[in-house]
Every structure is written in structure tokens, then in C-alpha cells.
XYZ file of N, CA and C in Angstrom:
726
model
N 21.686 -16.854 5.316
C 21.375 -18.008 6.147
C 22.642 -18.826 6.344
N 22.762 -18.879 7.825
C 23.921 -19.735 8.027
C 23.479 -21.327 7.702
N 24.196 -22.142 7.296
C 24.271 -23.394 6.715
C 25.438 -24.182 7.429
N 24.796 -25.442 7.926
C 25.376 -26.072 9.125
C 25.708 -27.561 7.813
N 27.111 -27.747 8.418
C 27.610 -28.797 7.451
C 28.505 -30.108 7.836
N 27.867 -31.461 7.623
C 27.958 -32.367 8.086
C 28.911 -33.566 8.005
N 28.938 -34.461 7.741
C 30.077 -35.398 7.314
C 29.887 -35.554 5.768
N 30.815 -35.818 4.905
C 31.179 -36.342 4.277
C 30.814 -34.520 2.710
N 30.455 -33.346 3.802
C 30.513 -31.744 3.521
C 29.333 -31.878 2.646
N 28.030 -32.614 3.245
C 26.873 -32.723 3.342
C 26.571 -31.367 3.727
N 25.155 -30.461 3.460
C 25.229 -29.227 4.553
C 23.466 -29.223 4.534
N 23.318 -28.330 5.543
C 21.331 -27.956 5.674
C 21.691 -26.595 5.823
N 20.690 -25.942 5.266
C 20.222 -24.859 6.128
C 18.632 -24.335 6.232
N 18.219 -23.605 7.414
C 16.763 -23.291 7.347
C 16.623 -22.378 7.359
N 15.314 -21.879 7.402
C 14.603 -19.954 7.010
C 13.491 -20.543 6.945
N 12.858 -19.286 7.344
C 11.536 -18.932 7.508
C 11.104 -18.836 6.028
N 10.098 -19.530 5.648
C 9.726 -19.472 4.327
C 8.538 -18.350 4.013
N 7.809 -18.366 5.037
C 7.328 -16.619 4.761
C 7.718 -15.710 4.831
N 9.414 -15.362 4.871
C 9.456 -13.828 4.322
C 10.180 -13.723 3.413
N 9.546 -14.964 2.414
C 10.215 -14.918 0.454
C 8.535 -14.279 0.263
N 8.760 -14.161 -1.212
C 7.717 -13.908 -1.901
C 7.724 -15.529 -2.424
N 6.312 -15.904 -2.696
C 5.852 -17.152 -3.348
C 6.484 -17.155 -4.806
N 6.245 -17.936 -4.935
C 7.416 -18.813 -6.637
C 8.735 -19.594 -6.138
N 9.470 -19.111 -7.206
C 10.521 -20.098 -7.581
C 11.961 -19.472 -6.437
N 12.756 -20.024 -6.110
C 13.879 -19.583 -5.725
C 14.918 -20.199 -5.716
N 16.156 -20.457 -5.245
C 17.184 -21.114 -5.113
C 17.815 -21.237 -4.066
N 18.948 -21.955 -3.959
C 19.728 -21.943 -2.332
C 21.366 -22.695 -2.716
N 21.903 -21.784 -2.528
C 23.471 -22.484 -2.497
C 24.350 -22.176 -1.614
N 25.617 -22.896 -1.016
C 26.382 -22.780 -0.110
C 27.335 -22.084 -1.030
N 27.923 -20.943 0.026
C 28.870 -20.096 -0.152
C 30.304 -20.000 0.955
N 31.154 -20.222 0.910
C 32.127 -20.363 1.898
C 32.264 -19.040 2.376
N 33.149 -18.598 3.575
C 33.473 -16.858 3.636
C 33.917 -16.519 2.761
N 35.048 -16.810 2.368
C 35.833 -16.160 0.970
C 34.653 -15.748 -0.515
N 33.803 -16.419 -0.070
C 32.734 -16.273 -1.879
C 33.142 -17.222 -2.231
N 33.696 -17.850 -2.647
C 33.522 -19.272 -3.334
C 32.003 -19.839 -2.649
N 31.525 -20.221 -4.005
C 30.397 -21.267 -4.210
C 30.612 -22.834 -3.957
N 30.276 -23.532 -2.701
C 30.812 -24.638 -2.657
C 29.346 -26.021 -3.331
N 28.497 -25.233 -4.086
C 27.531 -26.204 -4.428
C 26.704 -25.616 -5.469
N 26.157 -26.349 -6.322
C 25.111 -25.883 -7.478
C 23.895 -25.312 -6.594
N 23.237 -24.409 -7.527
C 22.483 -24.157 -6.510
C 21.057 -24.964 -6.813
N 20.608 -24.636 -5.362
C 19.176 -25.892 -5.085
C 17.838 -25.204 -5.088
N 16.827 -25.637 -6.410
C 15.752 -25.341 -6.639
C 14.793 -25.372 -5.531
N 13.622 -24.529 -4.882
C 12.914 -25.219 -4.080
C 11.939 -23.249 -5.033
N 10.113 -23.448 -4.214
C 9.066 -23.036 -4.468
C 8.592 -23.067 -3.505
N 8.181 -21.531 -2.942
C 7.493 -21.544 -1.648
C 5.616 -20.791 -2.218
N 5.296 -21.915 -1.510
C 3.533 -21.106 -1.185
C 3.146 -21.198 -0.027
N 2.623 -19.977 0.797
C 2.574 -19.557 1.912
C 1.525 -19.204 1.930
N 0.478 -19.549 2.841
C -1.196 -19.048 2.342
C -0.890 -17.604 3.048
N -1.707 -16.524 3.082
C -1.956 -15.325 3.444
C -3.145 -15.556 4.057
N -3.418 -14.779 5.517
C -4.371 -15.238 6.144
C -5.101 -13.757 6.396
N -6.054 -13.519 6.961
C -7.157 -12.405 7.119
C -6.904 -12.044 8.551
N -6.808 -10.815 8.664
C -6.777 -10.575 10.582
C -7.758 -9.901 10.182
N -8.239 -8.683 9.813
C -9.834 -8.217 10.012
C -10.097 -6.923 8.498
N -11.452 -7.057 8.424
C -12.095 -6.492 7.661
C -12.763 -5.361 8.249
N -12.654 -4.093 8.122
C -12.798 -2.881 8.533
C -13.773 -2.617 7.203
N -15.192 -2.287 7.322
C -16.470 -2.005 6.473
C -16.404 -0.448 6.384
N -16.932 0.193 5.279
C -17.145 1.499 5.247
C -18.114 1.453 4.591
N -18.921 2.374 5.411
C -20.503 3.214 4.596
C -20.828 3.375 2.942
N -21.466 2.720 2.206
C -21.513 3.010 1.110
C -22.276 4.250 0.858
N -21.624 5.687 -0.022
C -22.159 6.554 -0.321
C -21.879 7.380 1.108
N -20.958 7.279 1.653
C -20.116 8.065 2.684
C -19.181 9.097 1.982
N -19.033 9.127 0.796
C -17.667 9.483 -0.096
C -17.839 11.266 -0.459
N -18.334 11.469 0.488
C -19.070 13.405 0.507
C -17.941 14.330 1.169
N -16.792 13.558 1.906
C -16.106 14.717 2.541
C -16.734 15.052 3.939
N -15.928 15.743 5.437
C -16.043 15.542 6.182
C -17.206 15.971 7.052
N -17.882 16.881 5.658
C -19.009 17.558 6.643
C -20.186 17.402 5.107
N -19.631 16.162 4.146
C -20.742 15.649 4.067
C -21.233 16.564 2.529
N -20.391 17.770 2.104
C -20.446 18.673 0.817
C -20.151 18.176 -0.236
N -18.745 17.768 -0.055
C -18.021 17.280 -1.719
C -18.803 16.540 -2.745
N -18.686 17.206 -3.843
C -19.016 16.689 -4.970
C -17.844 16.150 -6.291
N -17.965 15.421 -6.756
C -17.588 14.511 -7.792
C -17.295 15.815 -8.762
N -15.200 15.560 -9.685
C -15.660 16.278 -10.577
C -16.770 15.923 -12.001
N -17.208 16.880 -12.991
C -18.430 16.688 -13.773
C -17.903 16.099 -14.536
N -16.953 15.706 -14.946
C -16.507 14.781 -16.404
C -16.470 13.482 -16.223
N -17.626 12.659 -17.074
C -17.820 11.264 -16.959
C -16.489 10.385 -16.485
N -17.106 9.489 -15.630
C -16.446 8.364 -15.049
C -15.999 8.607 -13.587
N -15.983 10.283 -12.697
C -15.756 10.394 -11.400
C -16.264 9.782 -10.352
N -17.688 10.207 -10.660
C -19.332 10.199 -9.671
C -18.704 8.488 -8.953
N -18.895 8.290 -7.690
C -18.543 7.423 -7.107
C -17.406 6.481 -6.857
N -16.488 7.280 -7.648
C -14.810 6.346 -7.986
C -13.715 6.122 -5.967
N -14.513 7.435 -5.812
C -13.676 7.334 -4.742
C -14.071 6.581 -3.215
N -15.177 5.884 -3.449
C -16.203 5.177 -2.410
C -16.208 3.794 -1.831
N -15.526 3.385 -0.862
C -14.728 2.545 -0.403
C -15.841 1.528 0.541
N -15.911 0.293 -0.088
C -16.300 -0.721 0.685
C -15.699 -1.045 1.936
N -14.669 -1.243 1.562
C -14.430 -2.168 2.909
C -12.441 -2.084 2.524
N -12.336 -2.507 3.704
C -10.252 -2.593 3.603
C -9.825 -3.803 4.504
N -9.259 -5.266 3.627
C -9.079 -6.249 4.450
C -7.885 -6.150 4.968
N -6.814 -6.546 5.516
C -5.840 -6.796 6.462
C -5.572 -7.752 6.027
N -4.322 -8.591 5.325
C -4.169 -10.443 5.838
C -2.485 -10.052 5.965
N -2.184 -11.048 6.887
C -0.891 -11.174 7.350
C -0.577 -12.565 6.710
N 1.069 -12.669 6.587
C 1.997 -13.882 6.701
C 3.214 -13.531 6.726
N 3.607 -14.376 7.632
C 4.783 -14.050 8.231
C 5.093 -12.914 8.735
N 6.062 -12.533 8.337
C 6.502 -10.620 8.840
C 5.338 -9.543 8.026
N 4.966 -9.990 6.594
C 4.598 -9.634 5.901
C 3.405 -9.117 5.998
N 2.388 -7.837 5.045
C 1.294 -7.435 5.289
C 0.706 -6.819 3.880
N -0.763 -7.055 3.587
C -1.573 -7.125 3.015
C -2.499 -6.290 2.798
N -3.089 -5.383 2.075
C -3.931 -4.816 2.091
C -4.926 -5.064 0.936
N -6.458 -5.176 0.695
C -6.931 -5.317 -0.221
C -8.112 -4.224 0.115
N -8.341 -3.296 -1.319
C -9.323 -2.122 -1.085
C -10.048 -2.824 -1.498
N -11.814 -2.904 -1.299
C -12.889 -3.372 -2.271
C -13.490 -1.597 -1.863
N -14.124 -1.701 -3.627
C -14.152 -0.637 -3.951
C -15.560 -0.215 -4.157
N -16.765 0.438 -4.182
C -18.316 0.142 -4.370
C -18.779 0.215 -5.288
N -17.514 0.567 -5.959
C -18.298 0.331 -7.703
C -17.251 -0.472 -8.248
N -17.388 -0.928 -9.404
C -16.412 -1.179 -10.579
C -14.971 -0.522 -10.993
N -13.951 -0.591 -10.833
C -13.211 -0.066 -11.102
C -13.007 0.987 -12.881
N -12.420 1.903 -12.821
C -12.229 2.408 -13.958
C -10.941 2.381 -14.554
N -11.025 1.854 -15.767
C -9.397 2.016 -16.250
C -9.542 2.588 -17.864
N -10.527 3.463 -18.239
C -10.629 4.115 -19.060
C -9.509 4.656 -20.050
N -8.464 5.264 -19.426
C -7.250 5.717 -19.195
C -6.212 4.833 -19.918
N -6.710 3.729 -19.792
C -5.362 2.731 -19.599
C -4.519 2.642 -18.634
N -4.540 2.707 -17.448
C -3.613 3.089 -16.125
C -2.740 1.820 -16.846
N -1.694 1.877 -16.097
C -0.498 0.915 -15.902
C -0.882 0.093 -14.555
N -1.321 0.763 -13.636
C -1.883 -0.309 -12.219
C -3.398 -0.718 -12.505
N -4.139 -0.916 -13.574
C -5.497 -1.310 -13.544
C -6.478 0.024 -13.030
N -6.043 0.912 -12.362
C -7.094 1.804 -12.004
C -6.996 3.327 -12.599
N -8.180 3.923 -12.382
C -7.969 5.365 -12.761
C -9.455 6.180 -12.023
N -8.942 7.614 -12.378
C -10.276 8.220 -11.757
C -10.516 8.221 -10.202
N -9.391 7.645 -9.552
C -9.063 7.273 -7.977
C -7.906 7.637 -7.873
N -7.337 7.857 -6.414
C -6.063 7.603 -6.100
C -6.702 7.129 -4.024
N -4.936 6.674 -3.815
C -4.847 6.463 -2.373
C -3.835 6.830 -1.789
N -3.957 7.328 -0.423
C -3.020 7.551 0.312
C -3.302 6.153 1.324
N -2.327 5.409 1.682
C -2.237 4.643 2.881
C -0.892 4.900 3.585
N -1.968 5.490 4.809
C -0.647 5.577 6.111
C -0.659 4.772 7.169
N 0.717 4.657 7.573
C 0.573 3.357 7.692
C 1.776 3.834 9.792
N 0.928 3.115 10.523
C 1.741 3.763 12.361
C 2.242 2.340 12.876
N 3.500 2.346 12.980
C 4.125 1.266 13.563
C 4.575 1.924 15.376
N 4.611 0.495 15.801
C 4.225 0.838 17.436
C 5.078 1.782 17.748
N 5.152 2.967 18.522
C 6.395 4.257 19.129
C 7.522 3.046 19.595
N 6.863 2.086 20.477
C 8.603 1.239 20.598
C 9.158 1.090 19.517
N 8.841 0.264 18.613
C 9.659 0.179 17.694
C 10.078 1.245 16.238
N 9.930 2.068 16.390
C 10.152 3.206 15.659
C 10.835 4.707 16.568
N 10.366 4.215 17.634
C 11.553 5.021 18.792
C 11.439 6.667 19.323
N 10.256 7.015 18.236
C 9.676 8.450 18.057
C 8.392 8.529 18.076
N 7.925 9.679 17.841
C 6.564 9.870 17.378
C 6.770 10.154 16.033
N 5.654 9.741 14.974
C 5.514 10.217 13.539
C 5.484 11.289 13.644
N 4.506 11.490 12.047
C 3.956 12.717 11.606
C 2.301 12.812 11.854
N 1.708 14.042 11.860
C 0.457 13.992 11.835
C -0.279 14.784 10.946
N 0.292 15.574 10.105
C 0.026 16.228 8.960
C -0.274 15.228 8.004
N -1.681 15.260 7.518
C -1.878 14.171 6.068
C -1.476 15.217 4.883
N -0.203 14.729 4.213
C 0.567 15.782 3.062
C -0.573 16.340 1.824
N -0.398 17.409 1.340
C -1.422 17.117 0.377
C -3.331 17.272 0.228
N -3.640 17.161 1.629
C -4.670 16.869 1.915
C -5.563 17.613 3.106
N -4.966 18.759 3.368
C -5.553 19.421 4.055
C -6.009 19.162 5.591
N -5.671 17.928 6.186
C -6.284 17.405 6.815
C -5.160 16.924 8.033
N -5.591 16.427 9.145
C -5.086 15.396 10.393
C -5.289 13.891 10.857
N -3.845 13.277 10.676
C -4.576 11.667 11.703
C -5.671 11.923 12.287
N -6.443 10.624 12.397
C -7.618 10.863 13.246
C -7.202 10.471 14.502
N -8.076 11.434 15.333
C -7.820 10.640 17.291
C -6.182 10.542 17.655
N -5.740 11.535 16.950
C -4.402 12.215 18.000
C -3.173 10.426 17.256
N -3.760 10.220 16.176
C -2.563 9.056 15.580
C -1.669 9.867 15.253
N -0.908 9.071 14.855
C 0.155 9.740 13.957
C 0.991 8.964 12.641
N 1.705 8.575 11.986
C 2.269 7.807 10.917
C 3.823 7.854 10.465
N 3.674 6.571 10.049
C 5.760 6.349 9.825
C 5.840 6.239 8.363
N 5.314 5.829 7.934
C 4.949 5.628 6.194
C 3.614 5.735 5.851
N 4.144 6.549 4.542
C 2.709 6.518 3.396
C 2.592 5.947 2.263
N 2.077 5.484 1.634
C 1.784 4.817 0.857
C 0.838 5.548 -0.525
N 1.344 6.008 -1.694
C 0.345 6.676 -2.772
C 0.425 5.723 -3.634
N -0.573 5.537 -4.022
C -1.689 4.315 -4.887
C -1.958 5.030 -6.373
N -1.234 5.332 -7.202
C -1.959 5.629 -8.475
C -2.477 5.054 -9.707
N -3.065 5.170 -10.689
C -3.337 4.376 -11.828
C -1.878 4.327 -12.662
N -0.825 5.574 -12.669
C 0.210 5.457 -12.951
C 1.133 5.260 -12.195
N 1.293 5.677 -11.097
C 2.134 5.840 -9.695
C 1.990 5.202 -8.807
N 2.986 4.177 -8.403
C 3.317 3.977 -7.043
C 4.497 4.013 -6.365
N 4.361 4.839 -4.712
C 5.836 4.702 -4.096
C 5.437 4.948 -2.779
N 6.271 4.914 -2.027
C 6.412 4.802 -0.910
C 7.293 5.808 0.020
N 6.864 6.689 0.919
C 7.571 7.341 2.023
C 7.636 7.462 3.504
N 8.574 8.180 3.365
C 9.194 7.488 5.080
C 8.305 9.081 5.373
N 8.113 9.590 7.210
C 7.357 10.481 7.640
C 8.679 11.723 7.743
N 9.804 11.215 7.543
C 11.133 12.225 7.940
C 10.968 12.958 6.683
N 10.853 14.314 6.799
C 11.088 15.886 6.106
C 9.224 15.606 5.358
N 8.343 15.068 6.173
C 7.070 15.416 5.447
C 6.570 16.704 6.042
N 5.096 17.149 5.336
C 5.012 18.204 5.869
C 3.474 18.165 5.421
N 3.271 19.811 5.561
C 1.660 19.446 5.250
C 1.152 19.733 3.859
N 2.158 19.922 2.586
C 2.673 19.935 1.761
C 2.961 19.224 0.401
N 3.841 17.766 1.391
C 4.808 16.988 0.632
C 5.207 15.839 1.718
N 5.331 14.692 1.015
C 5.437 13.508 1.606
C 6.982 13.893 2.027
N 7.491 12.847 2.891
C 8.983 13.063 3.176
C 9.742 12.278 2.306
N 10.825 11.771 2.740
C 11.985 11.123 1.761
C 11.194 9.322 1.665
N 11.464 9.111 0.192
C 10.875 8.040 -0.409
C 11.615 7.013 -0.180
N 11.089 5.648 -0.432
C 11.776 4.634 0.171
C 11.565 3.648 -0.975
N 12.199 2.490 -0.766
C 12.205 1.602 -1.717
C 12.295 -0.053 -1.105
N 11.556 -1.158 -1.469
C 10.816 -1.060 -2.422
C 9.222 -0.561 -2.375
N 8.300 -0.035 -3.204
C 7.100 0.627 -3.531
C 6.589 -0.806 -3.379
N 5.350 -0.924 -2.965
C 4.710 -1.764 -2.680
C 4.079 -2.425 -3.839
N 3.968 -3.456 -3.822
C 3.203 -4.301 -5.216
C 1.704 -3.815 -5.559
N 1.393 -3.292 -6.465
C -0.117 -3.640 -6.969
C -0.748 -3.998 -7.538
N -1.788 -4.767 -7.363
C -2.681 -5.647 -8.746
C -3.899 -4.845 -8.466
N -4.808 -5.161 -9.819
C -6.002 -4.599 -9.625
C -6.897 -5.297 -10.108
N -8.444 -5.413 -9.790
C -9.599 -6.553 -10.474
C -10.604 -5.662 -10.718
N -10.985 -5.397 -11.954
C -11.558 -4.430 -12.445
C -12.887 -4.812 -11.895
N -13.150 -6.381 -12.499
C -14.673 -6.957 -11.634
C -14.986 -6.955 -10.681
N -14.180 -7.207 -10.146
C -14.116 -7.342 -8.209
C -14.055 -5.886 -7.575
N -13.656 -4.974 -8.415
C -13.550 -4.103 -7.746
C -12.551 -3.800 -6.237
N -11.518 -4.688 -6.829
C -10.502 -4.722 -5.647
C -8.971 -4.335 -5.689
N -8.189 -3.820 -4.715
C -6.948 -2.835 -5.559
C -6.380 -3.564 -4.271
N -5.074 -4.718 -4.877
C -4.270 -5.627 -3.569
C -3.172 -4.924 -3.526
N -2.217 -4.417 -2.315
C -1.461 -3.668 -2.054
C -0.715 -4.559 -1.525
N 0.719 -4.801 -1.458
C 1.706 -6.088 -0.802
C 2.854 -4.842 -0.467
N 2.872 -5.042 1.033
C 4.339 -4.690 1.169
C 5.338 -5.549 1.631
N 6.584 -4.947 1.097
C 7.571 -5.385 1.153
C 8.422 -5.158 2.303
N 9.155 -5.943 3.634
C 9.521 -5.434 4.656
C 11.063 -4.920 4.401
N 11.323 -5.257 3.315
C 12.750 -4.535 2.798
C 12.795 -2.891 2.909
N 11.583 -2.311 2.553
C 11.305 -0.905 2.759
C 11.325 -0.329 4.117
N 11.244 -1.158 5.074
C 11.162 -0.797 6.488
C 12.299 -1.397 7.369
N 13.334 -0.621 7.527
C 14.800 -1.404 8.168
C 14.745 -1.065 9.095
N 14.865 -2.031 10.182
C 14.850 -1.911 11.243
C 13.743 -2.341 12.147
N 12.821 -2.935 11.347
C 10.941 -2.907 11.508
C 11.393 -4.653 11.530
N 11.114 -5.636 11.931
C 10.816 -6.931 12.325
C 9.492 -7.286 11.356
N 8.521 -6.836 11.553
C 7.076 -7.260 11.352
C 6.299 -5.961 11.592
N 4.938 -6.620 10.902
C 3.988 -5.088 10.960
C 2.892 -5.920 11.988
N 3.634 -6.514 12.737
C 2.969 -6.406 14.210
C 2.672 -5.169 14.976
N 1.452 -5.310 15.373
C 0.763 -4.305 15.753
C 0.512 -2.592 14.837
N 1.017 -2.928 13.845
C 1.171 -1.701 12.744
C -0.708 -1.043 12.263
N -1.309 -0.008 12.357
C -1.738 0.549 11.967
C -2.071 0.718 10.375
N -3.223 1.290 10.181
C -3.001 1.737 8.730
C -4.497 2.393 8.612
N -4.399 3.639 7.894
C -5.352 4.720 7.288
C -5.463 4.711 6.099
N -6.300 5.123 5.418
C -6.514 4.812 3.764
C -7.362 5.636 3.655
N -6.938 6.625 2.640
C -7.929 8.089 2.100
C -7.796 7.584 0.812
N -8.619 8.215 0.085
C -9.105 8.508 -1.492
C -9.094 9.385 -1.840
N -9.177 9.630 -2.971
C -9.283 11.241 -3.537
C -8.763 10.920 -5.423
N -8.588 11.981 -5.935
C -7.929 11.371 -8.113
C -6.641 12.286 -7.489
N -5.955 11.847 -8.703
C -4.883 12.373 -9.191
C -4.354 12.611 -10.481
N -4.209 13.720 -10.700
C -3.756 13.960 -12.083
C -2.583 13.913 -12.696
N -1.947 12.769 -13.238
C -0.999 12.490 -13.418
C -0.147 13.429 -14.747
N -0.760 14.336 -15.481
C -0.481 15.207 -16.260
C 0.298 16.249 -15.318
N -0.107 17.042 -14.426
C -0.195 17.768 -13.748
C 1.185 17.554 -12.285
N 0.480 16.587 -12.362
C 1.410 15.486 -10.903
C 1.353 15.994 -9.943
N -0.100 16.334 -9.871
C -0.986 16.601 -8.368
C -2.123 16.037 -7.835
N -2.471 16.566 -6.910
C -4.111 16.136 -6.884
C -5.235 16.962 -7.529
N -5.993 16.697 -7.918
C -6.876 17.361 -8.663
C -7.964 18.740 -7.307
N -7.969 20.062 -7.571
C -8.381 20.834 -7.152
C -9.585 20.893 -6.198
N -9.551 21.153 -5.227
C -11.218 21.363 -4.773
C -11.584 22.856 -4.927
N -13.011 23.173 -5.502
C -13.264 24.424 -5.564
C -14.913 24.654 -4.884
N -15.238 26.099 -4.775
C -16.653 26.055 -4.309
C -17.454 25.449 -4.862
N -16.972 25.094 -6.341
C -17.873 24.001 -7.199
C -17.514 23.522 -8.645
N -17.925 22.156 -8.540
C -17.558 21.359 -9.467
C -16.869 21.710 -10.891
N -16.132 21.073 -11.653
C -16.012 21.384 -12.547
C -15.524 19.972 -13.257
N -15.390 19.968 -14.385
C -15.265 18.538 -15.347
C -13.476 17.747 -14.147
N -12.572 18.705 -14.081
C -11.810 17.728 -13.266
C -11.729 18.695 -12.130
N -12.194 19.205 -11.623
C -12.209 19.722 -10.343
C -13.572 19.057 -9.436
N -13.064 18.581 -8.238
C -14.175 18.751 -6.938
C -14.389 19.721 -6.843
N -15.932 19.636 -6.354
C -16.642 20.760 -5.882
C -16.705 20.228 -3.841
């Protein structure tokens, strides 16, 4: 931030205070050379986060595309992967995701992110202008296609141990493409049954805002022993889908 400086080498400067993260921060004048020409100045930003829309999903929809899949048989699966609803809130450049989930969350496990017995993919389509291409349309991993001819610039994997983030360049139908940084924040509310996802626009250079940006959100476990997804077979088994 350029810093405009006045008589007596008084100085201001401004910024957009929504694209800090909330808490504590600082601010000091720096000359070109690097020299520090001032202590630096305490200030605390809170920025409310606001709601653009709530997208509902079918409870007990969680069967797979033609409606077969079954849960693997080893206690704690049966309904883990069954998705209420997915809110949206924006501020500033910034973007929000919160899963509510139709049951209770599981953290049996002990996850490190609050969850287990779940995982997520969120992909995520920023407008062709501003990304300059077309994505990908292979969902990695997953057997599957964007829906309705989309396509995607980043994905997003959600684990009870794992989280990170990739770009759609060298994905395939396979393997995510080259990873990016920073991985998006996650909290989790075991009661609430809610898994808050924060990204960071540092991960996206060149991206302004997730204006007009897209986003898909699958489910499915992951086996973090393994460091895959857990199997589908003609039928169930303690960690296999049927």
C-alpha cells in the first residue's frame, strides 16, 4: 500500500479491509530503500461475511447416480456422506463455503479437521474471461463428468486429515493437477453438523475476486492409510462401497 505523506512527514494510507483475514494486524511506513520510517501501527479488522445463496439437497439422495450405492458395512458410514444444503457467503474478494451435513458429524478417528468417515471434492469454475481458457472436465478420481457441459479451474479435497488445493493444469481422470498454496481453511461443528471452508485469494493469481465463480461439491470417504478413496465394489464390504 502506497502511503501518501504530509507536512511535518505525517503519512495515511488506505486498503480495503476485506481482503485481510479478521484479527489483529499492523501497518508501518517503509521508504524505497527498506528503511522503516515508523513503529508500526496496531489496528483489528472485523468484516461481517454475508450469504449470497443456499443451494438445498435432498435428504437421503446419497445412493449414487442411478440411485444403487450402498454405505461401506463398518459402523459409523451409513449416511456420512449426505449433504443438506451448501451456503455461499462472500466478503470482499473473498469466498465462503459452509457444508451442513444431515447427520452429525463423525470424528471417531480423531481427524485433525473435526471430520471423518467423509471426504470432499469442491470444484470450483471461474468465468472463461478471466481464466482465459477452458478448464477441465474430468472429475479426478471419481469416475465421473462436470455436470451440463461445466468445466473447473480448481479443486478443492476436504479430508478429516487432508487438506489442499489444485490448479486443473496436468489433471486428469486419474489425479488432480499441480497443487497450489494456500489450502483453504477448515473448521468443523460436530453439532451443527457443518464443515466451513475459507478460501484464500492468494491461491488464485491473477483471479481479482470469485465473482461470478462457480462451485461443485461431491462426497465420498477417504482412506487416509491407503491415500485413496475407498473402493466401490458389486457389494459392500466393512470399508468398501457397494
Amino acid at each position: 500500500v502506497k502511503a501518501r505523506v504530509g507536512p511535518g512527514g505525517r503519512w495515511t494510507a488506505s486498503f480495503e479491509a476485506a481482503t485481510l483475514p479478521d484479527g489483529d494486524h499492523s501497518l508501518l511506513a517503509i521508504a524505497g530503500s527498506g528503511l522503516a520510517l515508523s513503529a508500526p501501527q496496531s489496528f483489528k479488522v472485523t468484516v461481517p461475511w454475508f450469504l449470497v445463496k443456499t443451494q438445498d439437497d435432498p435428504i437421503g439422495d446419497d445412493k449414487g447416480p442411478l440411485g444403487t450405492y450402498r454405505y461401506p458395512t463398518a459402523p459409523g458410514f451409513e449416511g456420512r456422506a449426505d449433504i443438506e444444503s451448501v451456503s455461499l457467503y462472500r466478503r470482499g474478494p473473498g469466498a465462503k463455503l459452509v457444508i451442513k451435513m444431515a447427520k452429525e458429524l463423525s470424528d471417531g478417528w480423531n481427524p485433525a479437521f473435526g471430520f471423518d468417515h467423509v471426504c470432499f471434492d469442491i470444484y470450483i469454475d471461474f468465468p472463461a474471461r478471466a481464466m482465459g481458457r477452458r478448464g477441465a472436465v474430468d472429475l479426478p478420481r471419481l469416475g465421473s463428468r462436470m455436470p451440463n457441459g461445466a468445466d473447473w479451474d480448481y479443486a478443492a479435497f476436504l479430508g478429516g486429515w487432508k487438506v489442499a488445493l489444485y490448479s486443473a493444469k496436468g489433471a486428469s481422470q486419474a489425479a488432480f493437477g499441480t497443487q497450489v498454496q494456500p489450502a483453504p481453511r477448515v473448521t468443523a461443528d460436530k453439532k451443527e453438523g457443518t464443515i466451513e471452508v475459507l478460501f484464500d485469494m492468494d491461491a488464485f493469481p491473477g483471479l481479482p475476486s470469485f465473482d461470478a465463480a462457480r462451485f461443485y461439491d461431491t462426497a465420498w470417504d477417504y482412506d487416509g492409510v491407503e491415500g485413496a478413496l475407498r473402493p466401490l465394489a458389486p457389494e459392500p464390504a466393512d470399508y468398501v462401497f457397494g
